[in-house]
Amino acid sequence: MTVHQHVAAPSWTMQALRAAVVLHVAALLFQAVTAGMLLSSPGGRALHMTSGIALVVIGLLHLVMAILVWRPGGGPARFIVTAALLLVFTIVAAILGELGIKTLHLPLGVLLFGGGVMQLNRVLARPGPA
């Protein structure tokens, strides 16, 4: 006996959240690249700061999409906490970087990338059968 299970297609909000998280992780990776450019390029600092601002905007987009998956999308709220923490820690890392506190700024950047990859894994996971 063959049992066919139907998995519902993701909603537009879930698809948009997935896109936002992919963009967020790519921006976090680019931020690491520009951090390396600080050491080798005269324009590295300006590029790192500019991409940091873009990272905050993308983090805000990520949070908004996580909220839209939950309300009015009717999806799970579990993505909101991670999105909010990533945004808050990004802002904290930016402040620490601007203050020149590298001993906290750098590990926080690594933590942000790990959190972004974790969130990416969660949003790309296939839902169970409907």
mmCIF file of C-alpha atoms in Angstrom:
data_model
loop_
_atom_site.group_PDB
_atom_site.id
_atom_site.type_symbol
_atom_site.label_atom_id
_atom_site.label_comp_id
_atom_site.label_asym_id
_atom_site.label_seq_id
_atom_site.Cartn_x
_atom_site.Cartn_y
_atom_site.Cartn_z
ATOM 1 C CA MET A 1 0.000 0.000 0.000
ATOM 2 C CA THR A 2 1.413 3.339 -1.053
ATOM 3 C CA VAL A 3 0.734 6.368 1.067
ATOM 4 C CA HIS A 4 1.034 9.773 -0.579
ATOM 5 C CA GLN A 5 1.682 12.671 1.710
ATOM 6 C CA HIS A 6 0.948 16.172 0.537
ATOM 7 C CA VAL A 7 3.199 19.023 1.625
ATOM 8 C CA ALA A 8 1.630 22.447 1.219
ATOM 9 C CA ALA A 9 3.493 25.019 -0.854
ATOM 10 C CA PRO A 10 5.076 27.777 1.224
ATOM 11 C CA SER A 11 3.155 31.038 1.413
ATOM 12 C CA TRP A 12 4.468 34.210 -0.197
ATOM 13 C CA THR A 13 5.466 35.468 3.245
ATOM 14 C CA MET A 14 7.539 32.354 3.918
ATOM 15 C CA GLN A 15 9.178 32.637 0.506
ATOM 16 C CA ALA A 16 9.952 36.307 1.193
ATOM 17 C CA LEU A 17 11.387 35.395 4.611
ATOM 18 C CA ARG A 18 13.612 32.783 2.988
ATOM 19 C CA ALA A 19 14.843 35.367 0.489
ATOM 20 C CA ALA A 20 15.461 37.898 3.277
ATOM 21 C CA VAL A 21 17.455 35.371 5.326
ATOM 22 C CA VAL A 22 19.555 34.348 2.310
ATOM 23 C CA LEU A 23 20.263 38.042 1.680
ATOM 24 C CA HIS A 24 21.038 38.555 5.378
ATOM 25 C CA VAL A 25 23.567 35.704 5.477
ATOM 26 C CA ALA A 26 25.167 36.932 2.244
ATOM 27 C CA ALA A 27 25.445 40.418 3.757
ATOM 28 C CA LEU A 28 26.994 38.963 6.923
ATOM 29 C CA LEU A 29 29.539 37.122 4.786
ATOM 30 C CA PHE A 30 30.267 40.304 2.826
ATOM 31 C CA GLN A 31 30.763 42.108 6.125
ATOM 32 C CA ALA A 32 33.458 39.583 7.018
ATOM 33 C CA VAL A 33 35.114 40.168 3.640
ATOM 34 C CA THR A 34 35.129 43.928 4.165
ATOM 35 C CA ALA A 35 36.583 43.399 7.633
ATOM 36 C CA GLY A 36 39.520 41.705 5.951
ATOM 37 C CA MET A 37 39.760 44.607 3.528
ATOM 38 C CA LEU A 38 40.309 46.911 6.502
ATOM 39 C CA LEU A 39 43.783 45.403 6.760
ATOM 40 C CA SER A 40 44.727 45.591 3.102
ATOM 41 C CA SER A 41 42.872 48.445 1.461
ATOM 42 C CA PRO A 42 42.737 52.181 2.166
ATOM 43 C CA GLY A 43 38.991 52.235 1.383
ATOM 44 C CA GLY A 44 38.265 49.172 3.492
ATOM 45 C CA ARG A 45 36.987 51.110 6.497
ATOM 46 C CA ALA A 46 34.435 53.089 4.484
ATOM 47 C CA LEU A 47 33.219 49.936 2.722
ATOM 48 C CA HIS A 48 32.961 48.055 6.038
ATOM 49 C CA MET A 49 30.936 50.889 7.578
ATOM 50 C CA THR A 50 28.661 51.202 4.532
ATOM 51 C CA SER A 51 28.025 47.474 4.378
ATOM 52 C CA GLY A 52 27.346 47.564 8.132
ATOM 53 C CA ILE A 53 24.579 50.094 7.570
ATOM 54 C CA ALA A 54 23.177 47.903 4.795
ATOM 55 C CA LEU A 55 23.347 44.952 7.190
ATOM 56 C CA VAL A 56 21.168 46.791 9.719
ATOM 57 C CA VAL A 57 18.593 47.576 7.000
ATOM 58 C CA ILE A 58 18.607 43.940 5.822
ATOM 59 C CA GLY A 59 18.262 42.798 9.443
ATOM 60 C CA LEU A 60 15.221 45.029 9.816
ATOM 61 C CA LEU A 61 13.748 43.558 6.614
ATOM 62 C CA HIS A 62 14.417 40.074 8.001
ATOM 63 C CA LEU A 63 12.556 40.940 11.213
ATOM 64 C CA VAL A 64 9.601 42.451 9.350
ATOM 65 C CA MET A 65 9.307 39.361 7.152
ATOM 66 C CA ALA A 66 9.488 37.072 10.209
ATOM 67 C CA ILE A 67 6.620 39.043 11.744
ATOM 68 C CA LEU A 68 4.632 38.838 8.498
ATOM 69 C CA VAL A 69 5.068 35.050 8.411
ATOM 70 C CA TRP A 70 3.473 34.971 11.847
ATOM 71 C CA ARG A 71 0.858 37.718 11.423
ATOM 72 C CA PRO A 72 -1.082 37.908 9.111
ATOM 73 C CA GLY A 73 0.494 34.851 7.457
ATOM 74 C CA GLY A 74 -0.649 32.503 10.211
ATOM 75 C CA GLY A 75 2.756 30.793 10.297
ATOM 76 C CA PRO A 76 5.015 30.038 13.232
ATOM 77 C CA ALA A 77 6.387 32.806 15.430
ATOM 78 C CA ARG A 78 9.652 30.926 16.045
ATOM 79 C CA PHE A 79 11.598 32.941 13.456
ATOM 80 C CA ILE A 80 10.923 36.293 15.151
ATOM 81 C CA VAL A 81 13.195 35.862 18.184
ATOM 82 C CA THR A 82 16.244 34.944 16.109
ATOM 83 C CA ALA A 83 15.585 37.786 13.648
ATOM 84 C CA ALA A 84 15.229 40.272 16.507
ATOM 85 C CA LEU A 85 18.387 39.057 18.239
ATOM 86 C CA LEU A 86 20.358 39.256 14.999
ATOM 87 C CA LEU A 87 19.195 42.843 14.513
ATOM 88 C CA VAL A 88 19.970 43.883 18.097
ATOM 89 C CA PHE A 89 23.399 42.227 18.059
ATOM 90 C CA THR A 90 24.164 43.830 14.681
ATOM 91 C CA ILE A 91 23.454 47.257 16.157
ATOM 92 C CA VAL A 92 25.548 46.445 19.236
ATOM 93 C CA ALA A 93 28.409 45.231 17.018
ATOM 94 C CA ALA A 94 28.204 48.433 14.967
ATOM 95 C CA ILE A 95 28.421 50.554 18.103
ATOM 96 C CA LEU A 96 31.342 48.508 19.430
ATOM 97 C CA GLY A 97 33.096 48.797 16.083
ATOM 98 C CA GLU A 98 32.607 52.542 15.986
ATOM 99 C CA LEU A 99 34.002 52.792 19.517
ATOM 100 C CA GLY A 100 36.993 50.697 18.470
ATOM 101 C CA ILE A 101 36.302 47.879 20.926
ATOM 102 C CA LYS A 102 37.580 45.102 18.658
ATOM 103 C CA THR A 103 37.848 42.513 21.434
ATOM 104 C CA LEU A 104 34.036 42.396 21.551
ATOM 105 C CA HIS A 105 33.252 43.536 18.000
ATOM 106 C CA LEU A 106 35.031 40.643 16.257
ATOM 107 C CA PRO A 107 33.607 37.728 18.294
ATOM 108 C CA LEU A 108 30.158 39.272 18.023
ATOM 109 C CA GLY A 109 30.563 39.331 14.243
ATOM 110 C CA VAL A 110 31.382 35.616 14.267
ATOM 111 C CA LEU A 111 28.362 34.973 16.500
ATOM 112 C CA LEU A 112 26.173 36.948 14.087
ATOM 113 C CA PHE A 113 27.310 34.862 11.139
ATOM 114 C CA GLY A 114 26.640 31.646 13.073
ATOM 115 C CA GLY A 115 23.186 32.896 14.076
ATOM 116 C CA GLY A 116 22.430 33.849 10.495
ATOM 117 C CA VAL A 117 23.407 30.394 9.233
ATOM 118 C CA MET A 118 21.303 28.805 11.983
ATOM 119 C CA GLN A 119 18.286 30.899 10.939
ATOM 120 C CA LEU A 120 18.917 30.010 7.287
ATOM 121 C CA ASN A 121 18.880 26.326 8.187
ATOM 122 C CA ARG A 122 15.593 26.797 10.046
ATOM 123 C CA VAL A 123 13.757 28.708 7.305
ATOM 124 C CA LEU A 124 14.920 26.380 4.534
ATOM 125 C CA ALA A 125 13.867 23.244 6.423
ATOM 126 C CA ARG A 126 11.016 21.418 4.786
ATOM 127 C CA PRO A 127 7.774 21.448 6.769
ATOM 128 C CA GLY A 128 6.180 18.176 7.800
ATOM 129 C CA PRO A 129 3.245 16.649 5.919
ATOM 130 C CA ALA A 130 0.023 18.653 5.914
#
